[in-house]
Amino acid sequence: MSARDEIFATLRRSLGVKGTEAPRVHSVEERLQRAPRGVIPERAQLQGEALLQLFKTQAEAAMASVVEVDTHADVPAAIAEYLRQSNLPARIRMGDDLRLAAMPWAETALEISKGRSDGQDLAAVNHAFAGVAETGTLTMTSGPENPSTLNLLPDYAIAVLSAKDVVGDYETMWARLREAYGKGQMPRTVNWITGPSRSADIEQTLLLGAHGPRSLHIVLVKG
C-alpha cells in the first residue's frame, strides 16, 4: 500500500465510510459534471471599457506593461516598438498560433523564429487564451500553438490578448475554457501569469526575473 492509499484509508476509517457508498459516489460525479461556480467578487462584475480598464490597472499594478492597439494588424509594429524602446534586438520567437501567423510581421524588420524556446531567446510572444480583470492575470494554454517555454524561459515575455477575451473573474474564464476544449480535453497545462516573475524571499528585497521572465508586456487588441 502506498503512502497515498494509507492516508485515504485512515480518512475513511475516521469517517466510518468505505468510499464506495452510492450516495457519495453520485455526489462526487454530480459535482464534477456541474463544475459549480464560486463566489464572484463584486469588482469583477463590469462590462465593456470599464472591464478593460480594470484589467489594465491590475496588470500594471502587478508590474506588467500594457499597450492598446486597434486591430491585430497593428500588433507587429507595436511589438517592434516595444523592443526598440527596451533596447532589445529585433528578434522574437513564437509558436504556431494561427492568429499570430496571420499578422503582418513582414512589414517590420523583426527576425521571426518559430517553435519552443531552449532558453537562449531573449524575447518571445504568445497569444493569451484569456485575461482576468479582477487580478490583471493572463490565462495561457500550452501546446505547439503557444509553447509554455515561451512564457517561462525568455527574459522578456510578450503576450497578445484580444479585448473580447477579457473576462471579469476566474470562474468565467474556466467556463470559457471548458466550452472551448470540452470536458476531458483540457490542455496539458493552464498557466496563470500575473506580472513578471519576482521574489522577495531574500531580506524582503524585490528581485525581478527570479523564476522566469523579468518583464511582461501585454499587447491588448481592442478591435
JSON list of C-alpha atoms in Angstrom, two decimals:
[
{"chain": "A", "resi": 1, "resn": "MET", "atom": "CA", "xyz": [0.00, 0.00, 0.00]},
{"chain": "A", "resi": 2, "resn": "SER", "atom": "CA", "xyz": [1.35, 3.42, -0.97]},
{"chain": "A", "resi": 3, "resn": "ALA", "atom": "CA", "xyz": [1.50, 6.40, 1.38]},
{"chain": "A", "resi": 4, "resn": "ARG", "atom": "CA", "xyz": [-1.39, 7.92, -0.57]},
{"chain": "A", "resi": 5, "resn": "ASP", "atom": "CA", "xyz": [-3.51, 4.80, -0.05]},
{"chain": "A", "resi": 6, "resn": "GLU", "atom": "CA", "xyz": [-2.69, 4.76, 3.66]},
{"chain": "A", "resi": 7, "resn": "ILE", "atom": "CA", "xyz": [-3.81, 8.39, 4.05]},
{"chain": "A", "resi": 8, "resn": "PHE", "atom": "CA", "xyz": [-7.12, 7.77, 2.28]},
{"chain": "A", "resi": 9, "resn": "ALA", "atom": "CA", "xyz": [-7.69, 4.58, 4.27]},
{"chain": "A", "resi": 10, "resn": "THR", "atom": "CA", "xyz": [-7.14, 6.49, 7.53]},
{"chain": "A", "resi": 11, "resn": "LEU", "atom": "CA", "xyz": [-9.60, 9.20, 6.45]},
{"chain": "A", "resi": 12, "resn": "ARG", "atom": "CA", "xyz": [-12.25, 6.61, 5.55]},
{"chain": "A", "resi": 13, "resn": "ARG", "atom": "CA", "xyz": [-11.86, 4.85, 8.90]},
{"chain": "A", "resi": 14, "resn": "SER", "atom": "CA", "xyz": [-12.22, 8.14, 10.79]},
{"chain": "A", "resi": 15, "resn": "LEU", "atom": "CA", "xyz": [-15.38, 8.98, 8.80]},
{"chain": "A", "resi": 16, "resn": "GLY", "atom": "CA", "xyz": [-16.79, 5.48, 9.11]},
{"chain": "A", "resi": 17, "resn": "VAL", "atom": "CA", "xyz": [-17.14, 5.00, 5.35]},
{"chain": "A", "resi": 18, "resn": "LYS", "atom": "CA", "xyz": [-15.65, 2.76, 2.68]},
{"chain": "A", "resi": 19, "resn": "GLY", "atom": "CA", "xyz": [-15.72, 5.25, -0.22]},
{"chain": "A", "resi": 20, "resn": "THR", "atom": "CA", "xyz": [-17.91, 3.03, -2.39]},
{"chain": "A", "resi": 21, "resn": "GLU", "atom": "CA", "xyz": [-21.29, 4.13, -1.00]},
{"chain": "A", "resi": 22, "resn": "ALA", "atom": "CA", "xyz": [-23.64, 5.03, -3.87]},
{"chain": "A", "resi": 23, "resn": "PRO", "atom": "CA", "xyz": [-24.71, 8.46, -2.47]},
{"chain": "A", "resi": 24, "resn": "ARG", "atom": "CA", "xyz": [-21.08, 9.53, -2.01]},
{"chain": "A", "resi": 25, "resn": "VAL", "atom": "CA", "xyz": [-20.07, 8.35, -5.48]},
{"chain": "A", "resi": 26, "resn": "HIS", "atom": "CA", "xyz": [-23.10, 10.08, -7.01]},
{"chain": "A", "resi": 27, "resn": "SER", "atom": "CA", "xyz": [-22.33, 13.33, -5.16]},
{"chain": "A", "resi": 28, "resn": "VAL", "atom": "CA", "xyz": [-18.76, 13.41, -6.47]},
{"chain": "A", "resi": 29, "resn": "GLU", "atom": "CA", "xyz": [-19.82, 12.61, -10.04]},
{"chain": "A", "resi": 30, "resn": "GLU", "atom": "CA", "xyz": [-22.51, 15.31, -9.96]},
{"chain": "A", "resi": 31, "resn": "ARG", "atom": "CA", "xyz": [-20.10, 17.96, -8.69]},
{"chain": "A", "resi": 32, "resn": "LEU", "atom": "CA", "xyz": [-17.53, 17.11, -11.36]},
{"chain": "A", "resi": 33, "resn": "GLN", "atom": "CA", "xyz": [-20.21, 17.28, -14.03]},
{"chain": "A", "resi": 34, "resn": "ARG", "atom": "CA", "xyz": [-21.73, 20.58, -12.88]},
{"chain": "A", "resi": 35, "resn": "ALA", "atom": "CA", "xyz": [-18.43, 22.40, -12.16]},
{"chain": "A", "resi": 36, "resn": "PRO", "atom": "CA", "xyz": [-20.25, 24.81, -9.79]},
{"chain": "A", "resi": 37, "resn": "ARG", "atom": "CA", "xyz": [-19.14, 28.45, -9.77]},
{"chain": "A", "resi": 38, "resn": "GLY", "atom": "CA", "xyz": [-17.61, 30.06, -6.71]},
{"chain": "A", "resi": 39, "resn": "VAL", "atom": "CA", "xyz": [-18.39, 33.45, -5.19]},
{"chain": "A", "resi": 40, "resn": "ILE", "atom": "CA", "xyz": [-17.77, 36.21, -7.78]},
{"chain": "A", "resi": 41, "resn": "PRO", "atom": "CA", "xyz": [-16.06, 39.37, -6.44]},
{"chain": "A", "resi": 42, "resn": "GLU", "atom": "CA", "xyz": [-18.17, 42.48, -6.97]},
{"chain": "A", "resi": 43, "resn": "ARG", "atom": "CA", "xyz": [-15.31, 44.44, -8.51]},
{"chain": "A", "resi": 44, "resn": "ALA", "atom": "CA", "xyz": [-15.14, 41.95, -11.38]},
{"chain": "A", "resi": 45, "resn": "GLN", "atom": "CA", "xyz": [-18.76, 42.42, -12.39]},
{"chain": "A", "resi": 46, "resn": "LEU", "atom": "CA", "xyz": [-18.09, 45.01, -15.10]},
{"chain": "A", "resi": 47, "resn": "GLN", "atom": "CA", "xyz": [-18.67, 45.31, -18.82]},
{"chain": "A", "resi": 48, "resn": "GLY", "atom": "CA", "xyz": [-17.10, 46.98, -21.83]},
{"chain": "A", "resi": 49, "resn": "GLU", "atom": "CA", "xyz": [-14.48, 49.67, -21.36]},
{"chain": "A", "resi": 50, "resn": "ALA", "atom": "CA", "xyz": [-14.72, 49.52, -17.56]},
{"chain": "A", "resi": 51, "resn": "LEU", "atom": "CA", "xyz": [-13.76, 45.84, -17.65]},
{"chain": "A", "resi": 52, "resn": "LEU", "atom": "CA", "xyz": [-10.75, 46.52, -19.89]},
{"chain": "A", "resi": 53, "resn": "GLN", "atom": "CA", "xyz": [-9.65, 49.40, -17.70]},
{"chain": "A", "resi": 54, "resn": "LEU", "atom": "CA", "xyz": [-9.78, 47.19, -14.60]},
{"chain": "A", "resi": 55, "resn": "PHE", "atom": "CA", "xyz": [-7.66, 44.56, -16.33]},
{"chain": "A", "resi": 56, "resn": "LYS", "atom": "CA", "xyz": [-5.11, 47.15, -17.40]},
{"chain": "A", "resi": 57, "resn": "THR", "atom": "CA", "xyz": [-4.97, 48.74, -13.93]},
{"chain": "A", "resi": 58, "resn": "GLN", "atom": "CA", "xyz": [-4.49, 45.41, -12.20]},
{"chain": "A", "resi": 59, "resn": "ALA", "atom": "CA", "xyz": [-1.89, 44.19, -14.70]},
{"chain": "A", "resi": 60, "resn": "GLU", "atom": "CA", "xyz": [0.14, 47.38, -14.33]},
{"chain": "A", "resi": 61, "resn": "ALA", "atom": "CA", "xyz": [-0.14, 47.16, -10.54]},
{"chain": "A", "resi": 62, "resn": "ALA", "atom": "CA", "xyz": [1.48, 43.72, -10.88]},
{"chain": "A", "resi": 63, "resn": "MET", "atom": "CA", "xyz": [4.39, 45.37, -12.77]},
{"chain": "A", "resi": 64, "resn": "ALA", "atom": "CA", "xyz": [3.35, 44.34, -16.27]},
{"chain": "A", "resi": 65, "resn": "SER", "atom": "CA", "xyz": [3.27, 46.91, -19.07]},
{"chain": "A", "resi": 66, "resn": "VAL", "atom": "CA", "xyz": [0.22, 47.22, -21.29]},
{"chain": "A", "resi": 67, "resn": "VAL", "atom": "CA", "xyz": [-0.20, 48.85, -24.69]},
{"chain": "A", "resi": 68, "resn": "GLU", "atom": "CA", "xyz": [-3.50, 49.03, -26.58]},
{"chain": "A", "resi": 69, "resn": "VAL", "atom": "CA", "xyz": [-3.80, 48.68, -30.36]},
{"chain": "A", "resi": 70, "resn": "ASP", "atom": "CA", "xyz": [-6.86, 48.92, -32.58]},
{"chain": "A", "resi": 71, "resn": "THR", "atom": "CA", "xyz": [-6.51, 45.72, -34.62]},
{"chain": "A", "resi": 72, "resn": "HIS", "atom": "CA", "xyz": [-4.44, 42.54, -34.84]},
{"chain": "A", "resi": 73, "resn": "ALA", "atom": "CA", "xyz": [-2.69, 44.05, -37.87]},
{"chain": "A", "resi": 74, "resn": "ASP", "atom": "CA", "xyz": [-1.17, 46.65, -35.52]},
{"chain": "A", "resi": 75, "resn": "VAL", "atom": "CA", "xyz": [0.46, 44.05, -33.24]},
{"chain": "A", "resi": 76, "resn": "PRO", "atom": "CA", "xyz": [3.79, 43.50, -35.09]},
{"chain": "A", "resi": 77, "resn": "ALA", "atom": "CA", "xyz": [4.55, 47.23, -35.20]},
{"chain": "A", "resi": 78, "resn": "ALA", "atom": "CA", "xyz": [3.66, 47.57, -31.52]},
{"chain": "A", "resi": 79, "resn": "ILE", "atom": "CA", "xyz": [5.99, 44.72, -30.58]},
{"chain": "A", "resi": 80, "resn": "ALA", "atom": "CA", "xyz": [8.78, 46.13, -32.76]},
{"chain": "A", "resi": 81, "resn": "GLU", "atom": "CA", "xyz": [8.38, 49.48, -30.99]},
{"chain": "A", "resi": 82, "resn": "TYR", "atom": "CA", "xyz": [8.47, 47.81, -27.57]},
{"chain": "A", "resi": 83, "resn": "LEU", "atom": "CA", "xyz": [11.72, 46.02, -28.45]},
{"chain": "A", "resi": 84, "resn": "ARG", "atom": "CA", "xyz": [13.23, 49.30, -29.68]},
{"chain": "A", "resi": 85, "resn": "GLN", "atom": "CA", "xyz": [12.22, 51.20, -26.55]},
{"chain": "A", "resi": 86, "resn": "SER", "atom": "CA", "xyz": [13.62, 48.39, -24.41]},
{"chain": "A", "resi": 87, "resn": "ASN", "atom": "CA", "xyz": [16.92, 48.46, -26.34]},
{"chain": "A", "resi": 88, "resn": "LEU", "atom": "CA", "xyz": [16.45, 44.82, -27.34]},
{"chain": "A", "resi": 89, "resn": "PRO", "atom": "CA", "xyz": [17.44, 43.06, -30.57]},
{"chain": "A", "resi": 90, "resn": "ALA", "atom": "CA", "xyz": [14.78, 42.96, -33.29]},
{"chain": "A", "resi": 91, "resn": "ARG", "atom": "CA", "xyz": [14.29, 39.22, -32.81]},
{"chain": "A", "resi": 92, "resn": "ILE", "atom": "CA", "xyz": [11.29, 37.36, -31.49]},
{"chain": "A", "resi": 93, "resn": "ARG", "atom": "CA", "xyz": [10.26, 33.71, -31.12]},
{"chain": "A", "resi": 94, "resn": "MET", "atom": "CA", "xyz": [6.70, 32.43, -31.35]},
{"chain": "A", "resi": 95, "resn": "GLY", "atom": "CA", "xyz": [4.76, 29.20, -31.75]},
{"chain": "A", "resi": 96, "resn": "ASP", "atom": "CA", "xyz": [2.32, 28.05, -34.42]},
{"chain": "A", "resi": 97, "resn": "ASP", "atom": "CA", "xyz": [-0.68, 30.12, -33.33]},
{"chain": "A", "resi": 98, "resn": "LEU", "atom": "CA", "xyz": [-2.72, 30.91, -36.46]},
{"chain": "A", "resi": 99, "resn": "ARG", "atom": "CA", "xyz": [-3.75, 34.32, -35.09]},
{"chain": "A", "resi": 100, "resn": "LEU", "atom": "CA", "xyz": [-0.12, 35.35, -34.76]},
{"chain": "A", "resi": 101, "resn": "ALA", "atom": "CA", "xyz": [0.78, 33.82, -38.13]},
{"chain": "A", "resi": 102, "resn": "ALA", "atom": "CA", "xyz": [-1.86, 35.95, -39.86]},
{"chain": "A", "resi": 103, "resn": "MET", "atom": "CA", "xyz": [-0.33, 39.21, -38.62]},
{"chain": "A", "resi": 104, "resn": "PRO", "atom": "CA", "xyz": [1.83, 41.34, -40.99]},
{"chain": "A", "resi": 105, "resn": "TRP", "atom": "CA", "xyz": [5.24, 40.62, -39.49]},
{"chain": "A", "resi": 106, "resn": "ALA", "atom": "CA", "xyz": [6.89, 41.19, -42.87]},
{"chain": "A", "resi": 107, "resn": "GLU", "atom": "CA", "xyz": [6.03, 44.89, -42.58]},
{"chain": "A", "resi": 108, "resn": "THR", "atom": "CA", "xyz": [8.53, 45.16, -39.72]},
{"chain": "A", "resi": 109, "resn": "ALA", "atom": "CA", "xyz": [12.26, 44.49, -39.52]},
{"chain": "A", "resi": 110, "resn": "LEU", "atom": "CA", "xyz": [11.74, 41.80, -36.90]},
{"chain": "A", "resi": 111, "resn": "GLU", "atom": "CA", "xyz": [13.54, 38.48, -37.27]},
{"chain": "A", "resi": 112, "resn": "ILE", "atom": "CA", "xyz": [10.97, 35.78, -36.52]},
{"chain": "A", "resi": 113, "resn": "SER", "atom": "CA", "xyz": [11.82, 32.26, -35.35]},
{"chain": "A", "resi": 114, "resn": "LYS", "atom": "CA", "xyz": [9.29, 29.52, -34.65]},
{"chain": "A", "resi": 115, "resn": "GLY", "atom": "CA", "xyz": [8.93, 26.77, -32.07]},
{"chain": "A", "resi": 116, "resn": "ARG", "atom": "CA", "xyz": [9.55, 26.27, -28.38]},
{"chain": "A", "resi": 117, "resn": "SER", "atom": "CA", "xyz": [12.39, 28.03, -26.60]},
{"chain": "A", "resi": 118, "resn": "ASP", "atom": "CA", "xyz": [15.57, 26.32, -25.46]},
{"chain": "A", "resi": 119, "resn": "GLY", "atom": "CA", "xyz": [16.32, 29.14, -23.03]},
{"chain": "A", "resi": 120, "resn": "GLN", "atom": "CA", "xyz": [18.52, 31.11, -25.41]},
{"chain": "A", "resi": 121, "resn": "ASP", "atom": "CA", "xyz": [15.79, 33.51, -26.60]},
{"chain": "A", "resi": 122, "resn": "LEU", "atom": "CA", "xyz": [15.75, 37.00, -25.13]},
{"chain": "A", "resi": 123, "resn": "ALA", "atom": "CA", "xyz": [12.14, 37.78, -26.15]},
{"chain": "A", "resi": 124, "resn": "ALA", "atom": "CA", "xyz": [9.14, 35.69, -27.17]},
{"chain": "A", "resi": 125, "resn": "VAL", "atom": "CA", "xyz": [5.46, 36.22, -27.90]},
{"chain": "A", "resi": 126, "resn": "ASN", "atom": "CA", "xyz": [2.42, 34.07, -27.20]},
{"chain": "A", "resi": 127, "resn": "HIS", "atom": "CA", "xyz": [-1.28, 34.66, -27.72]},
{"chain": "A", "resi": 128, "resn": "ALA", "atom": "CA", "xyz": [-3.22, 34.52, -24.46]},
{"chain": "A", "resi": 129, "resn": "PHE", "atom": "CA", "xyz": [-6.37, 32.44, -24.15]},
{"chain": "A", "resi": 130, "resn": "ALA", "atom": "CA", "xyz": [-7.96, 34.99, -21.81]},
{"chain": "A", "resi": 131, "resn": "GLY", "atom": "CA", "xyz": [-7.34, 37.84, -19.43]},
{"chain": "A", "resi": 132, "resn": "VAL", "atom": "CA", "xyz": [-8.89, 38.01, -15.94]},
{"chain": "A", "resi": 133, "resn": "ALA", "atom": "CA", "xyz": [-9.69, 41.57, -14.95]},
{"chain": "A", "resi": 134, "resn": "GLU", "atom": "CA", "xyz": [-10.06, 41.09, -11.20]},
{"chain": "A", "resi": 135, "resn": "THR", "atom": "CA", "xyz": [-6.30, 40.48, -10.87]},
{"chain": "A", "resi": 136, "resn": "GLY", "atom": "CA", "xyz": [-4.85, 41.52, -14.24]},
{"chain": "A", "resi": 137, "resn": "THR", "atom": "CA", "xyz": [-3.94, 37.90, -14.91]},
{"chain": "A", "resi": 138, "resn": "LEU", "atom": "CA", "xyz": [-3.27, 36.22, -18.26]},
{"chain": "A", "resi": 139, "resn": "THR", "atom": "CA", "xyz": [-4.52, 32.70, -18.93]},
{"chain": "A", "resi": 140, "resn": "MET", "atom": "CA", "xyz": [-2.10, 30.81, -21.16]},
{"chain": "A", "resi": 141, "resn": "THR", "atom": "CA", "xyz": [-2.86, 27.34, -22.53]},
{"chain": "A", "resi": 142, "resn": "SER", "atom": "CA", "xyz": [0.01, 25.09, -23.55]},
{"chain": "A", "resi": 143, "resn": "GLY", "atom": "CA", "xyz": [0.54, 23.42, -26.92]},
{"chain": "A", "resi": 144, "resn": "PRO", "atom": "CA", "xyz": [2.50, 23.85, -30.15]},
{"chain": "A", "resi": 145, "resn": "GLU", "atom": "CA", "xyz": [0.45, 26.96, -30.89]},
{"chain": "A", "resi": 146, "resn": "ASN", "atom": "CA", "xyz": [1.74, 28.71, -27.77]},
{"chain": "A", "resi": 147, "resn": "PRO", "atom": "CA", "xyz": [4.52, 26.69, -26.08]},
{"chain": "A", "resi": 148, "resn": "SER", "atom": "CA", "xyz": [4.81, 27.22, -22.34]},
{"chain": "A", "resi": 149, "resn": "THR", "atom": "CA", "xyz": [8.58, 27.61, -22.73]},
{"chain": "A", "resi": 150, "resn": "LEU", "atom": "CA", "xyz": [7.92, 30.95, -24.44]},
{"chain": "A", "resi": 151, "resn": "ASN", "atom": "CA", "xyz": [6.16, 32.18, -21.28]},
{"chain": "A", "resi": 152, "resn": "LEU", "atom": "CA", "xyz": [8.77, 30.89, -18.86]},
{"chain": "A", "resi": 153, "resn": "LEU", "atom": "CA", "xyz": [12.29, 30.95, -20.32]},
{"chain": "A", "resi": 154, "resn": "PRO", "atom": "CA", "xyz": [12.94, 34.26, -22.17]},
{"chain": "A", "resi": 155, "resn": "ASP", "atom": "CA", "xyz": [13.75, 37.33, -20.09]},
{"chain": "A", "resi": 156, "resn": "TYR", "atom": "CA", "xyz": [11.12, 39.36, -21.94]},
{"chain": "A", "resi": 157, "resn": "ALA", "atom": "CA", "xyz": [7.70, 37.73, -22.32]},
{"chain": "A", "resi": 158, "resn": "ILE", "atom": "CA", "xyz": [5.19, 39.37, -24.64]},
{"chain": "A", "resi": 159, "resn": "ALA", "atom": "CA", "xyz": [1.53, 38.35, -24.70]},
{"chain": "A", "resi": 160, "resn": "VAL", "atom": "CA", "xyz": [-1.11, 39.31, -27.25]},
{"chain": "A", "resi": 161, "resn": "LEU", "atom": "CA", "xyz": [-4.60, 39.50, -25.75]},
{"chain": "A", "resi": 162, "resn": "SER", "atom": "CA", "xyz": [-7.86, 40.17, -27.58]},
{"chain": "A", "resi": 163, "resn": "ALA", "atom": "CA", "xyz": [-10.21, 42.52, -25.74]},
{"chain": "A", "resi": 164, "resn": "LYS", "atom": "CA", "xyz": [-13.10, 40.13, -26.39]},
{"chain": "A", "resi": 165, "resn": "ASP", "atom": "CA", "xyz": [-11.23, 37.51, -24.33]},
{"chain": "A", "resi": 166, "resn": "VAL", "atom": "CA", "xyz": [-11.02, 39.66, -21.20]},
{"chain": "A", "resi": 167, "resn": "VAL", "atom": "CA", "xyz": [-13.41, 38.39, -18.53]},
{"chain": "A", "resi": 168, "resn": "GLY", "atom": "CA", "xyz": [-14.15, 39.67, -15.06]},
{"chain": "A", "resi": 169, "resn": "ASP", "atom": "CA", "xyz": [-13.35, 36.64, -12.92]},
{"chain": "A", "resi": 170, "resn": "TYR", "atom": "CA", "xyz": [-11.69, 33.24, -12.80]},
{"chain": "A", "resi": 171, "resn": "GLU", "atom": "CA", "xyz": [-14.98, 31.37, -12.76]},
{"chain": "A", "resi": 172, "resn": "THR", "atom": "CA", "xyz": [-15.98, 32.86, -16.12]},
{"chain": "A", "resi": 173, "resn": "MET", "atom": "CA", "xyz": [-12.55, 32.07, -17.52]},
{"chain": "A", "resi": 174, "resn": "TRP", "atom": "CA", "xyz": [-12.81, 28.41, -16.51]},
{"chain": "A", "resi": 175, "resn": "ALA", "atom": "CA", "xyz": [-16.30, 28.19, -18.03]},
{"chain": "A", "resi": 176, "resn": "ARG", "atom": "CA", "xyz": [-14.91, 29.53, -21.32]},
{"chain": "A", "resi": 177, "resn": "LEU", "atom": "CA", "xyz": [-12.02, 27.12, -21.18]},
{"chain": "A", "resi": 178, "resn": "ARG", "atom": "CA", "xyz": [-14.30, 24.12, -20.67]},
{"chain": "A", "resi": 179, "resn": "GLU", "atom": "CA", "xyz": [-16.52, 25.32, -23.50]},
{"chain": "A", "resi": 180, "resn": "ALA", "atom": "CA", "xyz": [-13.57, 25.80, -25.85]},
{"chain": "A", "resi": 181, "resn": "TYR", "atom": "CA", "xyz": [-11.85, 22.48, -25.13]},
{"chain": "A", "resi": 182, "resn": "GLY", "atom": "CA", "xyz": [-14.60, 20.30, -23.72]},
{"chain": "A", "resi": 183, "resn": "LYS", "atom": "CA", "xyz": [-14.51, 18.20, -20.56]},
{"chain": "A", "resi": 184, "resn": "GLY", "atom": "CA", "xyz": [-11.76, 15.61, -20.70]},
{"chain": "A", "resi": 185, "resn": "GLN", "atom": "CA", "xyz": [-9.99, 17.54, -23.47]},
{"chain": "A", "resi": 186, "resn": "MET", "atom": "CA", "xyz": [-8.29, 20.24, -21.46]},
{"chain": "A", "resi": 187, "resn": "PRO", "atom": "CA", "xyz": [-4.79, 21.45, -22.47]},
{"chain": "A", "resi": 188, "resn": "ARG", "atom": "CA", "xyz": [-1.89, 19.78, -20.71]},
{"chain": "A", "resi": 189, "resn": "THR", "atom": "CA", "xyz": [-1.21, 22.91, -18.67]},
{"chain": "A", "resi": 190, "resn": "VAL", "atom": "CA", "xyz": [-3.05, 26.14, -17.97]},
{"chain": "A", "resi": 191, "resn": "ASN", "atom": "CA", "xyz": [-0.72, 28.86, -16.72]},
{"chain": "A", "resi": 192, "resn": "TRP", "atom": "CA", "xyz": [-1.93, 31.95, -14.88]},
{"chain": "A", "resi": 193, "resn": "ILE", "atom": "CA", "xyz": [0.53, 34.79, -15.28]},
{"chain": "A", "resi": 194, "resn": "THR", "atom": "CA", "xyz": [0.23, 37.94, -13.19]},
{"chain": "A", "resi": 195, "resn": "GLY", "atom": "CA", "xyz": [3.09, 40.30, -13.98]},
{"chain": "A", "resi": 196, "resn": "PRO", "atom": "CA", "xyz": [6.76, 39.34, -14.40]},
{"chain": "A", "resi": 197, "resn": "SER", "atom": "CA", "xyz": [8.46, 36.72, -12.25]},
{"chain": "A", "resi": 198, "resn": "ARG", "atom": "CA", "xyz": [9.53, 38.19, -8.92]},
{"chain": "A", "resi": 199, "resn": "SER", "atom": "CA", "xyz": [10.54, 37.20, -5.42]},
{"chain": "A", "resi": 200, "resn": "ALA", "atom": "CA", "xyz": [11.30, 38.95, -2.15]},
{"chain": "A", "resi": 201, "resn": "ASP", "atom": "CA", "xyz": [12.42, 35.85, -0.26]},
{"chain": "A", "resi": 202, "resn": "ILE", "atom": "CA", "xyz": [15.90, 37.23, 0.46]},
{"chain": "A", "resi": 203, "resn": "GLU", "atom": "CA", "xyz": [15.78, 40.05, 3.03]},
{"chain": "A", "resi": 204, "resn": "GLN", "atom": "CA", "xyz": [12.43, 41.18, 1.55]},
{"chain": "A", "resi": 205, "resn": "THR", "atom": "CA", "xyz": [14.26, 42.76, -1.38]},
{"chain": "A", "resi": 206, "resn": "LEU", "atom": "CA", "xyz": [12.20, 42.54, -4.58]},
{"chain": "A", "resi": 207, "resn": "LEU", "atom": "CA", "xyz": [14.03, 40.72, -7.36]},
{"chain": "A", "resi": 208, "resn": "LEU", "atom": "CA", "xyz": [12.55, 40.58, -10.87]},
{"chain": "A", "resi": 209, "resn": "GLY", "atom": "CA", "xyz": [13.18, 37.53, -13.02]},
{"chain": "A", "resi": 210, "resn": "ALA", "atom": "CA", "xyz": [13.69, 35.23, -10.04]},
{"chain": "A", "resi": 211, "resn": "HIS", "atom": "CA", "xyz": [11.98, 32.21, -11.57]},
{"chain": "A", "resi": 212, "resn": "GLY", "atom": "CA", "xyz": [11.11, 33.35, -15.09]},
{"chain": "A", "resi": 213, "resn": "PRO", "atom": "CA", "xyz": [10.76, 36.47, -17.26]},
{"chain": "A", "resi": 214, "resn": "ARG", "atom": "CA", "xyz": [11.90, 39.73, -15.71]},
{"chain": "A", "resi": 215, "resn": "SER", "atom": "CA", "xyz": [9.42, 41.65, -17.87]},
{"chain": "A", "resi": 216, "resn": "LEU", "atom": "CA", "xyz": [5.87, 41.03, -19.08]},
{"chain": "A", "resi": 217, "resn": "HIS", "atom": "CA", "xyz": [4.48, 43.18, -21.87]},
{"chain": "A", "resi": 218, "resn": "ILE", "atom": "CA", "xyz": [0.83, 42.83, -22.91]},
{"chain": "A", "resi": 219, "resn": "VAL", "atom": "CA", "xyz": [-0.48, 43.97, -26.29]},
{"chain": "A", "resi": 220, "resn": "LEU", "atom": "CA", "xyz": [-4.23, 44.42, -25.85]},
{"chain": "A", "resi": 221, "resn": "VAL", "atom": "CA", "xyz": [-6.08, 44.29, -29.16]},
{"chain": "A", "resi": 222, "resn": "LYS", "atom": "CA", "xyz": [-9.31, 46.25, -28.92]},
{"chain": "A", "resi": 223, "resn": "GLY", "atom": "CA", "xyz": [-10.74, 45.52, -32.37]}
]
